[in-house]
PDB file of C-alpha atoms and ligand atoms in Angstrom:
ATOM      1  CA  MET A  21     118.613 179.970 118.964  1.00  0.00           C
ATOM      2  CA  ILE A  22     118.325 176.421 117.708  1.00  0.00           C
ATOM      3  CA  ILE A  23     120.149 173.264 118.803  1.00  0.00           C
ATOM      4  CA  VAL A  24     121.118 170.848 116.055  1.00  0.00           C
ATOM      5  CA  PRO A  25     121.957 167.466 117.600  1.00  0.00           C
ATOM      6  CA  GLY A  26     124.654 165.178 116.274  1.00  0.00           C
ATOM      7  CA  SER A  27     123.620 161.533 116.297  1.00  0.00           C
ATOM      8  CA  SER A  28     125.883 160.680 119.243  1.00  0.00           C
ATOM      9  CA  ASN A  29     123.962 162.153 122.140  1.00  0.00           C
ATOM     10  CA  ALA A  30     120.362 163.207 121.528  1.00  0.00           C
ATOM     11  CA  ALA A  31     119.588 163.173 125.268  1.00  0.00           C
ATOM     12  CA  LEU A  32     122.248 165.757 126.107  1.00  0.00           C
ATOM     13  CA  ALA A  33     121.142 167.927 123.160  1.00  0.00           C
ATOM     14  CA  TYR A  34     117.583 167.775 124.513  1.00  0.00           C
ATOM     15  CA  ARG A  35     118.702 168.710 128.045  1.00  0.00           C
ATOM     16  CA  LEU A  36     120.752 171.595 126.635  1.00  0.00           C
ATOM     17  CA  SER A  37     117.752 172.853 124.661  1.00  0.00           C
ATOM     18  CA  ARG A  38     115.746 172.893 127.923  1.00  0.00           C
ATOM     19  CA  GLU A  39     118.517 174.742 129.762  1.00  0.00           C
ATOM     20  CA  LEU A  40     118.742 177.400 127.066  1.00  0.00           C
ATOM     21  CA  GLY A  41     115.063 177.540 126.167  1.00  0.00           C
ATOM     22  CA  ALA A  42     116.123 176.824 122.583  1.00  0.00           C
ATOM     23  CA  ARG A  43     114.429 174.845 119.848  1.00  0.00           C
ATOM     24  CA  LEU A  44     115.718 171.359 119.039  1.00  0.00           C
ATOM     25  CA  ALA A  45     116.073 170.721 115.311  1.00  0.00           C
ATOM     26  CA  LYS A  46     115.315 167.456 113.586  1.00  0.00           C
ATOM     27  CA  VAL A  47     118.094 165.932 111.529  1.00  0.00           C
ATOM     28  CA  GLU A  48     118.211 162.854 109.351  1.00  0.00           C
ATOM     29  CA  TYR A  49     121.375 160.821 109.712  1.00  0.00           C
ATOM     30  CA  ARG A  50     121.946 157.669 107.727  1.00  0.00           C
ATOM     31  CA  ARG A  51     124.454 155.808 105.627  1.00  0.00           C
ATOM     32  CA  PHE A  52     124.471 155.307 101.872  1.00  0.00           C
ATOM     33  CA  PRO A  53     124.757 151.660 100.813  1.00  0.00           C
ATOM     34  CA  ASP A  54     128.495 152.156 100.280  1.00  0.00           C
ATOM     35  CA  GLY A  55     128.984 153.202 103.906  1.00  0.00           C
ATOM     36  CA  GLU A  56     129.289 156.958 103.387  1.00  0.00           C
ATOM     37  CA  ARG A  57     127.409 159.249 105.784  1.00  0.00           C
ATOM     38  CA  TYR A  58     124.307 161.269 104.827  1.00  0.00           C
ATOM     39  CA  VAL A  59     123.203 164.308 106.817  1.00  0.00           C
ATOM     40  CA  ARG A  60     120.050 166.347 106.241  1.00  0.00           C
ATOM     41  CA  VAL A  61     118.965 169.127 108.602  1.00  0.00           C
ATOM     42  CA  LEU A  62     115.166 169.121 108.415  1.00  0.00           C
ATOM     43  CA  ASP A  63     114.512 172.456 110.158  1.00  0.00           C
ATOM     44  CA  ASP A  64     115.144 175.798 108.498  1.00  0.00           C
ATOM     45  CA  VAL A  65     118.233 177.310 110.134  1.00  0.00           C
ATOM     46  CA  SER A  66     118.519 180.365 107.876  1.00  0.00           C
ATOM     47  CA  GLY A  67     119.600 183.387 109.883  1.00  0.00           C
ATOM     48  CA  GLU A  68     119.552 181.418 113.178  1.00  0.00           C
ATOM     49  CA  ASP A  69     122.158 181.214 115.913  1.00  0.00           C
ATOM     50  CA  VAL A  70     122.830 177.494 115.796  1.00  0.00           C
ATOM     51  CA  ILE A  71     124.428 175.245 118.383  1.00  0.00           C
ATOM     52  CA  PHE A  72     125.644 171.932 116.981  1.00  0.00           C
ATOM     53  CA  LEU A  73     126.286 169.357 119.716  1.00  0.00           C
ATOM     54  CA  GLN A  74     128.328 166.217 119.254  1.00  0.00           C
ATOM     55  CA  SER A  75     129.901 163.848 121.811  1.00  0.00           C
ATOM     56  CA  ALA A  76     132.400 162.229 119.509  1.00  0.00           C
ATOM     57  CA  ALA A  77     133.349 159.309 121.763  1.00  0.00           C
ATOM     58  CA  LEU A  78     133.622 155.575 121.114  1.00  0.00           C
ATOM     59  CA  SER A  79     132.888 155.889 117.368  1.00  0.00           C
ATOM     60  CA  PRO A  80     135.049 158.966 116.808  1.00  0.00           C
ATOM     61  CA  ASP A  81     135.596 158.548 113.073  1.00  0.00           C
ATOM     62  CA  GLU A  82     131.902 158.292 112.376  1.00  0.00           C
ATOM     63  CA  TYR A  83     130.963 161.280 114.542  1.00  0.00           C
ATOM     64  CA  LEU A  84     133.815 163.359 113.204  1.00  0.00           C
ATOM     65  CA  VAL A  85     132.796 162.935 109.566  1.00  0.00           C
ATOM     66  CA  GLU A  86     129.147 163.496 110.444  1.00  0.00           C
ATOM     67  CA  SER A  87     130.115 166.713 112.267  1.00  0.00           C
ATOM     68  CA  LEU A  88     132.155 167.970 109.319  1.00  0.00           C
ATOM     69  CA  LEU A  89     129.209 167.467 106.961  1.00  0.00           C
ATOM     70  CA  ALA A  90     126.681 169.050 109.334  1.00  0.00           C
ATOM     71  CA  LEU A  91     128.875 172.006 110.269  1.00  0.00           C
ATOM     72  CA  ASP A  92     129.734 172.827 106.681  1.00  0.00           C
ATOM     73  CA  TYR A  93     126.026 172.929 105.835  1.00  0.00           C
ATOM     74  CA  LEU A  94     125.168 174.983 108.928  1.00  0.00           C
ATOM     75  CA  LYS A  95     127.920 177.518 108.215  1.00  0.00           C
ATOM     76  CA  GLU A  96     126.384 178.145 104.812  1.00  0.00           C
ATOM     77  CA  PHE A  97     122.926 179.061 106.127  1.00  0.00           C
ATOM     78  CA  ALA A  98     122.996 179.940 109.831  1.00  0.00           C
ATOM     79  CA  ARG A  99     123.816 183.358 111.236  1.00  0.00           C
ATOM     80  CA  SER A 100     126.331 181.857 113.652  1.00  0.00           C
ATOM     81  CA  VAL A 101     127.454 178.347 114.531  1.00  0.00           C
ATOM     82  CA  THR A 102     128.622 177.309 117.981  1.00  0.00           C
ATOM     83  CA  LEU A 103     130.176 173.858 118.054  1.00  0.00           C
ATOM     84  CA  VAL A 104     129.738 171.982 121.326  1.00  0.00           C
ATOM     85  CA  LEU A 105     132.090 169.019 121.354  1.00  0.00           C
ATOM     86  CA  SER A 106     131.004 167.585 124.666  1.00  0.00           C
ATOM     87  CA  TYR A 107     133.574 164.857 124.057  1.00  0.00           C
ATOM     88  CA  PHE A 108     136.486 166.140 121.970  1.00  0.00           C
ATOM     89  CA  PRO A 109     137.754 163.175 119.937  1.00  0.00           C
ATOM     90  CA  TYR A 110     141.402 162.362 119.351  1.00  0.00           C
ATOM     91  CA  ALA A 111     142.558 164.743 122.090  1.00  0.00           C
ATOM     92  CA  ARG A 112     144.734 162.261 123.937  1.00  0.00           C
ATOM     93  CA  GLN A 113     147.402 162.073 121.217  1.00  0.00           C
ATOM     94  CA  ASP A 114     148.470 165.645 121.894  1.00  0.00           C
ATOM     95  CA  GLU A 115     152.169 165.268 121.194  1.00  0.00           C
ATOM     96  CA  ARG A 116     154.563 163.338 118.955  1.00  0.00           C
ATOM     97  CA  PHE A 117     155.890 160.854 121.501  1.00  0.00           C
ATOM     98  CA  LYS A 118     157.673 158.751 118.841  1.00  0.00           C
ATOM     99  CA  PRO A 119     159.015 159.856 115.439  1.00  0.00           C
ATOM    100  CA  GLY A 120     156.452 159.456 112.678  1.00  0.00           C
ATOM    101  CA  GLU A 121     153.370 159.781 114.871  1.00  0.00           C
ATOM    102  CA  ALA A 122     150.450 161.925 113.712  1.00  0.00           C
ATOM    103  CA  VAL A 123     149.341 164.383 116.402  1.00  0.00           C
ATOM    104  CA  SER A 124     145.592 163.900 116.233  1.00  0.00           C
ATOM    105  CA  LEU A 125     144.621 166.740 118.575  1.00  0.00           C
ATOM    106  CA  VAL A 126     146.299 169.215 116.230  1.00  0.00           C
ATOM    107  CA  THR A 127     144.709 167.668 113.142  1.00  0.00           C
ATOM    108  CA  VAL A 128     141.178 167.794 114.575  1.00  0.00           C
ATOM    109  CA  SER A 129     141.753 171.362 115.750  1.00  0.00           C
ATOM    110  CA  LYS A 130     142.821 172.335 112.215  1.00  0.00           C
ATOM    111  CA  LEU A 131     139.601 170.851 110.841  1.00  0.00           C
ATOM    112  CA  ILE A 132     137.549 172.923 113.285  1.00  0.00           C
ATOM    113  CA  ARG A 133     139.478 176.023 112.305  1.00  0.00           C
ATOM    114  CA  CYS A 134     138.957 175.284 108.582  1.00  0.00           C
ATOM    115  CA  LEU A 135     135.200 174.934 108.975  1.00  0.00           C
ATOM    116  CA  GLY A 136     135.024 178.468 110.330  1.00  0.00           C
ATOM    117  CA  VAL A 137     132.760 177.759 113.298  1.00  0.00           C
ATOM    118  CA  ASP A 138     132.158 180.896 115.321  1.00  0.00           C
ATOM    119  CA  ARG A 139     132.729 179.426 118.784  1.00  0.00           C
ATOM    120  CA  LEU A 140     133.785 176.174 120.361  1.00  0.00           C
ATOM    121  CA  VAL A 141     132.674 174.745 123.697  1.00  0.00           C
ATOM    122  CA  THR A 142     134.197 171.589 125.152  1.00  0.00           C
ATOM    123  CA  VAL A 143     133.632 169.808 128.466  1.00  0.00           C
ATOM    124  CA  ASP A 144     136.637 169.054 130.672  1.00  0.00           C
ATOM    125  CA  VAL A 145     138.715 168.579 127.578  1.00  0.00           C
ATOM    126  CA  HIS A 146     141.797 166.390 127.846  1.00  0.00           C
ATOM    127  CA  ARG A 147     144.494 169.004 128.307  1.00  0.00           C
ATOM    128  CA  HIS A 148     147.732 167.505 129.344  1.00  0.00           C
ATOM    129  CA  ARG A 149     150.565 168.961 127.340  1.00  0.00           C
ATOM    130  CA  VAL A 150     148.538 171.514 125.319  1.00  0.00           C
ATOM    131  CA  LEU A 151     147.434 174.196 127.724  1.00  0.00           C
ATOM    132  CA  ASP A 152     146.293 176.784 125.205  1.00  0.00           C
ATOM    133  CA  MET A 153     143.422 175.147 123.336  1.00  0.00           C
ATOM    134  CA  ARG A 154     142.105 178.531 122.254  1.00  0.00           C
ATOM    135  CA  SER A 155     145.138 179.282 120.091  1.00  0.00           C
ATOM    136  CA  LEU A 156     145.065 175.763 118.726  1.00  0.00           C
ATOM    137  CA  VAL A 157     141.465 175.955 117.472  1.00  0.00           C
ATOM    138  CA  GLY A 158     141.712 179.640 116.616  1.00  0.00           C
ATOM    139  CA  VAL A 159     138.127 180.602 117.574  1.00  0.00           C
ATOM    140  CA  PRO A 160     136.519 181.940 120.768  1.00  0.00           C
ATOM    141  CA  TYR A 161     136.634 178.980 123.095  1.00  0.00           C
ATOM    142  CA  ALA A 162     135.304 177.850 126.479  1.00  0.00           C
ATOM    143  CA  ASP A 163     135.843 174.626 128.402  1.00  0.00           C
ATOM    144  CA  ALA A 164     132.868 173.876 130.644  1.00  0.00           C
ATOM    145  CA  SER A 165     133.475 171.723 133.705  1.00  0.00           C
ATOM    146  CA  VAL A 166     131.241 169.135 135.301  1.00  0.00           C
ATOM    147  CA  MET A 167     133.639 168.683 138.220  1.00  0.00           C
ATOM    148  CA  PRO A 168     131.686 170.899 140.679  1.00  0.00           C
ATOM    149  CA  HIS A 169     128.495 169.060 139.689  1.00  0.00           C
ATOM    150  CA  LEU A 170     130.118 165.651 140.241  1.00  0.00           C
ATOM    151  CA  ALA A 171     131.397 166.746 143.662  1.00  0.00           C
ATOM    152  CA  ARG A 172     127.991 168.104 144.637  1.00  0.00           C
ATOM    153  CA  TYR A 173     126.368 164.842 143.530  1.00  0.00           C
ATOM    154  CA  ALA A 174     128.740 162.771 145.709  1.00  0.00           C
ATOM    155  CA  ALA A 175     127.981 164.946 148.737  1.00  0.00           C
ATOM    156  CA  ASP A 176     124.217 165.204 148.199  1.00  0.00           C
ATOM    157  CA  GLN A 177     123.833 161.463 147.666  1.00  0.00           C
ATOM    158  CA  GLY A 178     125.857 160.712 150.814  1.00  0.00           C
ATOM    159  CA  LEU A 179     128.461 158.785 148.827  1.00  0.00           C
ATOM    160  CA  VAL A 180     131.164 160.489 150.886  1.00  0.00           C
ATOM    161  CA  ASP A 181     131.439 161.972 154.354  1.00  0.00           C
ATOM    162  CA  VAL A 182     132.375 165.561 153.539  1.00  0.00           C
ATOM    163  CA  SER A 183     133.861 166.104 157.025  1.00  0.00           C
ATOM    164  CA  ARG A 184     136.634 163.629 156.195  1.00  0.00           C
ATOM    165  CA  LEU A 185     136.868 163.977 152.446  1.00  0.00           C
ATOM    166  CA  VAL A 186     139.930 164.499 150.251  1.00  0.00           C
ATOM    167  CA  VAL A 187     139.557 164.964 146.484  1.00  0.00           C
ATOM    168  CA  VAL A 188     142.411 163.340 144.567  1.00  0.00           C
ATOM    169  CA  GLY A 189     143.467 163.486 140.916  1.00  0.00           C
ATOM    170  CA  PRO A 190     145.278 160.352 139.690  1.00  0.00           C
ATOM    171  CA  ASP A 191     147.968 162.343 137.870  1.00  0.00           C
ATOM    172  CA  ALA A 192     149.444 165.820 137.818  1.00  0.00           C
ATOM    173  CA  GLU A 193     147.145 166.985 135.020  1.00  0.00           C
ATOM    174  CA  ALA A 194     144.078 165.952 137.014  1.00  0.00           C
ATOM    175  CA  GLU A 195     144.965 168.418 139.731  1.00  0.00           C
ATOM    176  CA  GLN A 196     142.914 171.069 137.918  1.00  0.00           C
ATOM    177  CA  TRP A 197     139.822 168.863 138.172  1.00  0.00           C
ATOM    178  CA  ALA A 198     140.519 167.888 141.782  1.00  0.00           C
ATOM    179  CA  GLU A 199     140.788 171.575 142.620  1.00  0.00           C
ATOM    180  CA  LEU A 200     137.452 172.434 140.968  1.00  0.00           C
ATOM    181  CA  ALA A 201     135.668 169.570 142.733  1.00  0.00           C
ATOM    182  CA  ALA A 202     137.292 170.297 146.113  1.00  0.00           C
ATOM    183  CA  ARG A 203     136.441 173.997 145.903  1.00  0.00           C
ATOM    184  CA  GLU A 204     132.763 173.154 145.441  1.00  0.00           C
ATOM    185  CA  LEU A 205     132.715 171.299 148.771  1.00  0.00           C
ATOM    186  CA  GLY A 206     135.356 173.337 150.626  1.00  0.00           C
ATOM    187  CA  VAL A 207     137.592 170.290 151.197  1.00  0.00           C
ATOM    188  CA  PRO A 208     141.304 169.632 150.575  1.00  0.00           C
ATOM    189  CA  HIS A 209     142.664 168.183 147.354  1.00  0.00           C
ATOM    190  CA  ALA A 210     145.820 166.454 146.178  1.00  0.00           C
ATOM    191  CA  HIS A 211     147.150 164.619 143.185  1.00  0.00           C
ATOM    192  CA  LEU A 212     149.229 161.555 142.426  1.00  0.00           C
ATOM    193  CA  VAL A 213     151.823 161.096 139.678  1.00  0.00           C
ATOM    194  CA  LYS A 214     151.339 158.754 136.734  1.00  0.00           C
ATOM    195  CA  SER A 215     153.643 157.253 134.131  1.00  0.00           C
ATOM    196  CA  ARG A 216     152.021 155.612 131.132  1.00  0.00           C
ATOM    197  CA  LEU A 217     153.685 152.343 130.140  1.00  0.00           C
ATOM    198  CA  GLY A 218     151.290 151.357 127.332  1.00  0.00           C
ATOM    199  CA  ASP A 219     147.693 151.695 126.115  1.00  0.00           C
ATOM    200  CA  ARG A 220     146.457 149.711 129.093  1.00  0.00           C
ATOM    201  CA  GLU A 221     149.229 149.946 131.677  1.00  0.00           C
ATOM    202  CA  VAL A 222     150.124 152.846 133.923  1.00  0.00           C
ATOM    203  CA  GLU A 223     152.165 153.288 137.071  1.00  0.00           C
ATOM    204  CA  VAL A 224     150.844 155.633 139.756  1.00  0.00           C
ATOM    205  CA  ARG A 225     152.876 156.877 142.700  1.00  0.00           C
ATOM    206  CA  VAL A 226     152.648 159.404 145.479  1.00  0.00           C
ATOM    207  CA  SER A 227     154.221 162.821 145.194  1.00  0.00           C
ATOM    208  CA  GLY A 228     154.694 165.105 148.181  1.00  0.00           C
ATOM    209  CA  GLY A 229     152.776 164.827 151.427  1.00  0.00           C
ATOM    210  CA  ILE A 230     149.331 163.330 150.975  1.00  0.00           C
ATOM    211  CA  ASP A 231     147.525 161.754 153.903  1.00  0.00           C
ATOM    212  CA  VAL A 232     144.398 159.749 153.110  1.00  0.00           C
ATOM    213  CA  SER A 233     144.493 157.479 156.168  1.00  0.00           C
ATOM    214  CA  GLY A 234     140.924 157.065 157.490  1.00  0.00           C
ATOM    215  CA  LYS A 235     139.649 159.503 154.872  1.00  0.00           C
ATOM    216  CA  ASP A 236     136.987 159.248 152.194  1.00  0.00           C
ATOM    217  CA  VAL A 237     138.509 159.868 148.784  1.00  0.00           C
ATOM    218  CA  LEU A 238     136.718 161.304 145.781  1.00  0.00           C
ATOM    219  CA  LEU A 239     138.981 160.351 142.874  1.00  0.00           C
ATOM    220  CA  VAL A 240     138.294 162.564 139.850  1.00  0.00           C
ATOM    221  CA  ASP A 241     139.539 162.454 136.273  1.00  0.00           C
ATOM    222  CA  ASP A 242     138.510 163.672 132.839  1.00  0.00           C
ATOM    223  CA  ILE A 243     138.321 160.253 131.177  1.00  0.00           C
ATOM    224  CA  ILE A 244     138.077 156.606 132.137  1.00  0.00           C
ATOM    225  CA  SER A 245     138.980 154.497 129.123  1.00  0.00           C
ATOM    226  CA  THR A 246     140.421 151.096 130.086  1.00  0.00           C
ATOM    227  CA  GLY A 247     140.210 151.990 133.788  1.00  0.00           C
ATOM    228  CA  GLY A 248     143.947 151.389 134.258  1.00  0.00           C
ATOM    229  CA  THR A 249     144.574 154.852 135.712  1.00  0.00           C
ATOM    230  CA  VAL A 250     141.725 154.795 138.205  1.00  0.00           C
ATOM    231  CA  ARG A 251     142.474 151.215 139.269  1.00  0.00           C
ATOM    232  CA  GLU A 252     146.142 151.910 139.971  1.00  0.00           C
ATOM    233  CA  ALA A 253     145.279 155.098 141.847  1.00  0.00           C
ATOM    234  CA  ALA A 254     142.569 153.368 143.901  1.00  0.00           C
ATOM    235  CA  ARG A 255     144.893 150.485 144.841  1.00  0.00           C
ATOM    236  CA  LEU A 256     147.544 152.950 145.970  1.00  0.00           C
ATOM    237  CA  LEU A 257     145.099 155.030 148.018  1.00  0.00           C
ATOM    238  CA  LEU A 258     143.524 151.991 149.673  1.00  0.00           C
ATOM    239  CA  GLY A 259     147.045 150.765 150.500  1.00  0.00           C
ATOM    240  CA  MET A 260     147.641 154.132 152.167  1.00  0.00           C
ATOM    241  CA  GLY A 261     144.674 153.550 154.473  1.00  0.00           C
ATOM    242  CA  ALA A 262     141.845 155.384 152.679  1.00  0.00           C
ATOM    243  CA  ARG A 263     138.461 154.451 154.228  1.00  0.00           C
ATOM    244  CA  LYS A 264     136.576 154.435 150.936  1.00  0.00           C
ATOM    245  CA  ILE A 265     137.101 155.469 147.331  1.00  0.00           C
ATOM    246  CA  VAL A 266     134.419 156.789 145.025  1.00  0.00           C
ATOM    247  CA  VAL A 267     135.227 157.852 141.480  1.00  0.00           C
ATOM    248  CA  GLY A 268     133.681 160.803 139.632  1.00  0.00           C
ATOM    249  CA  VAL A 269     134.604 161.256 135.991  1.00  0.00           C
ATOM    250  CA  ALA A 270     133.510 163.582 133.219  1.00  0.00           C
ATOM    251  CA  HIS A 271     133.698 161.110 130.318  1.00  0.00           C
ATOM    252  CA  ALA A 272     133.223 157.441 131.183  1.00  0.00           C
ATOM    253  CA  LEU A 273     134.208 155.513 128.054  1.00  0.00           C
ATOM    254  CA  LEU A 274     134.566 152.311 130.090  1.00  0.00           C
ATOM    255  CA  VAL A 275     135.927 150.166 127.291  1.00  0.00           C
ATOM    256  CA  GLU A 276     135.679 146.379 127.556  1.00  0.00           C
ATOM    257  CA  ASP A 277     135.143 145.309 131.185  1.00  0.00           C
ATOM    258  CA  ALA A 278     136.659 148.444 132.748  1.00  0.00           C
ATOM    259  CA  LEU A 279     133.769 149.075 135.150  1.00  0.00           C
ATOM    260  CA  VAL A 280     133.779 145.570 136.607  1.00  0.00           C
ATOM    261  CA  LYS A 281     137.541 145.663 137.107  1.00  0.00           C
ATOM    262  CA  ILE A 282     137.389 149.053 138.852  1.00  0.00           C
ATOM    263  CA  LEU A 283     134.691 147.819 141.240  1.00  0.00           C
ATOM    264  CA  GLU A 284     136.557 144.542 141.840  1.00  0.00           C
ATOM    265  CA  ASP A 285     139.581 146.589 142.876  1.00  0.00           C
ATOM    266  CA  GLY A 286     137.633 148.073 145.796  1.00  0.00           C
ATOM    267  CA  VAL A 287     136.140 151.297 144.387  1.00  0.00           C
ATOM    268  CA  GLU A 288     132.709 151.659 145.990  1.00  0.00           C
ATOM    269  CA  GLU A 289     130.986 153.751 143.329  1.00  0.00           C
ATOM    270  CA  VAL A 290     131.707 155.166 139.881  1.00  0.00           C
ATOM    271  CA  PHE A 291     129.600 158.037 138.571  1.00  0.00           C
ATOM    272  CA  SER A 292     129.915 160.232 135.525  1.00  0.00           C
ATOM    273  CA  SER A 293     128.339 162.923 133.413  1.00  0.00           C
ATOM    274  CA  ASP A 294     126.112 162.385 130.386  1.00  0.00           C
ATOM    275  CA  THR A 295     128.706 163.498 127.817  1.00  0.00           C
ATOM    276  CA  VAL A 296     129.100 159.792 127.071  1.00  0.00           C
ATOM    277  CA  PRO A 297     125.897 157.965 128.028  1.00  0.00           C
ATOM    278  CA  ASN A 298     126.826 154.844 130.021  1.00  0.00           C
ATOM    279  CA  PRO A 299     125.604 152.832 133.027  1.00  0.00           C
ATOM    280  CA  THR A 300     127.339 155.176 135.508  1.00  0.00           C
ATOM    281  CA  THR A 301     125.810 158.419 134.174  1.00  0.00           C
ATOM    282  CA  ARG A 302     124.297 160.408 137.055  1.00  0.00           C
ATOM    283  CA  VAL A 303     124.978 164.085 136.332  1.00  0.00           C
ATOM    284  CA  SER A 304     124.135 166.201 133.299  1.00  0.00           C
ATOM    285  CA  ALA A 305     126.696 168.420 131.625  1.00  0.00           C
ATOM    286  CA  ALA A 306     123.881 170.576 130.202  1.00  0.00           C
ATOM    287  CA  PRO A 307     123.930 173.318 132.901  1.00  0.00           C
ATOM    288  CA  ALA A 308     127.713 173.747 132.582  1.00  0.00           C
ATOM    289  CA  ILE A 309     127.532 173.835 128.774  1.00  0.00           C
ATOM    290  CA  ALA A 310     124.664 176.350 128.885  1.00  0.00           C
ATOM    291  CA  ALA A 311     126.683 178.591 131.225  1.00  0.00           C
ATOM    292  CA  ALA A 312     129.664 178.427 128.831  1.00  0.00           C
ATOM    293  CA  ILE A 313     127.449 179.370 125.879  1.00  0.00           C
ATOM    294  CA  ARG A 314     125.940 182.250 127.835  1.00  0.00           C
ATOM    295  CA  SER A 315     129.437 183.466 128.690  1.00  0.00           C
ATOM    296  CA  PHE A 316     129.907 184.269 124.989  1.00  0.00           C
ATOM    297  CA  GLY A 317     126.845 186.484 125.197  1.00  0.00           C
ATOM    298  CA  ALA A 318     125.069 184.240 122.692  1.00  0.00           C
ATOM    299  CA  GLY A 319     122.129 183.026 124.691  1.00  0.00           C
TER     300      GLY A 319
HETATM  301  C1  R5P B 426     144.838 160.723 130.490  1.00  0.00           C
HETATM  302  O1  R5P B 426     145.854 160.687 131.122  1.00  0.00           O
HETATM  303  C2  R5P B 426     143.504 160.939 131.085  1.00  0.00           C
HETATM  304  O2  R5P B 426     143.477 162.027 131.922  1.00  0.00           O
HETATM  305  C3  R5P B 426     142.986 159.698 131.780  1.00  0.00           C
HETATM  306  O3  R5P B 426     143.686 159.525 132.995  1.00  0.00           O
HETATM  307  C4  R5P B 426     143.160 158.525 130.886  1.00  0.00           C
HETATM  308  O4  R5P B 426     142.609 158.802 129.636  1.00  0.00           O
HETATM  309  C5  R5P B 426     142.504 157.300 131.449  1.00  0.00           C
HETATM  310  O5  R5P B 426     142.729 156.214 130.599  1.00  0.00           O
HETATM  311  P1  R5P B 426     142.667 154.757 131.188  1.00  0.00           P
HETATM  312  O6  R5P B 426     141.340 154.608 131.857  1.00  0.00           O
HETATM  313  O7  R5P B 426     142.796 153.857 129.990  1.00  0.00           O
HETATM  314  O8  R5P B 426     143.809 154.595 132.138  1.00  0.00           O
END
């Protein structure tokens, strides 16, 4: 088995190679003078089971084109190709909310299907309205989760008092992540309800009975982009008497000054996985990705 790293996240590709005991290939990535991408895989991948890893966040167009070029080459020579999209780009536009909108999740999924990769692994993929990603991409598929690892990190580092901890998702879709994190620590979980008003504005409200008074709250989500969601949820929970809020997130994009604003709003700590390297990265997604790859019986 050989890991071919995309240019987005060499550190995660290295950690995955250590987890799987696989070789890490060398690849040349550059641009032609006219701006087009150049990809050259320097190791011989003939007859190999190849894992191509890309975290296509923050510069999604660039990483997407690079992945298409690399995967098409790898499919020609390797015995099998597993695509690990540790950050799946364009997943948040998963529906046509207004007439005329392109549905980018579907388009990217079609590209993956066209390339004929043998398997796809994602990490806590944004899955709000599309619940069946496997049918969408049309190949054997696994979604690895870092949520148990984030929860374990919070407990082991003493960021929360587990005896009075509630794990909360900021919207209904985040309940799945709150459940995974809560199960790891054997604590209760709940979720809030969110309405999106614009790219940067959301409204978060309480649904059903949720009591956080005097409790430590581990707020978990798949993505922090502008921080609007986490900030609104944290304000609400602090207003309900929560003792402290810490935030654990799979993919911390933290655009503009999101991190500062979240901390200014009273969140004590933000920590994230290494799918998108950033100042809050504390936990590696490599063990979860390796387990997902092994579940296919490929490593
Ligand atoms: C979508 O709803 C996701 O699960 C996140 O809650 C969202 O992407 C966060 O975006 P922002 O940080 O801009 O509110």
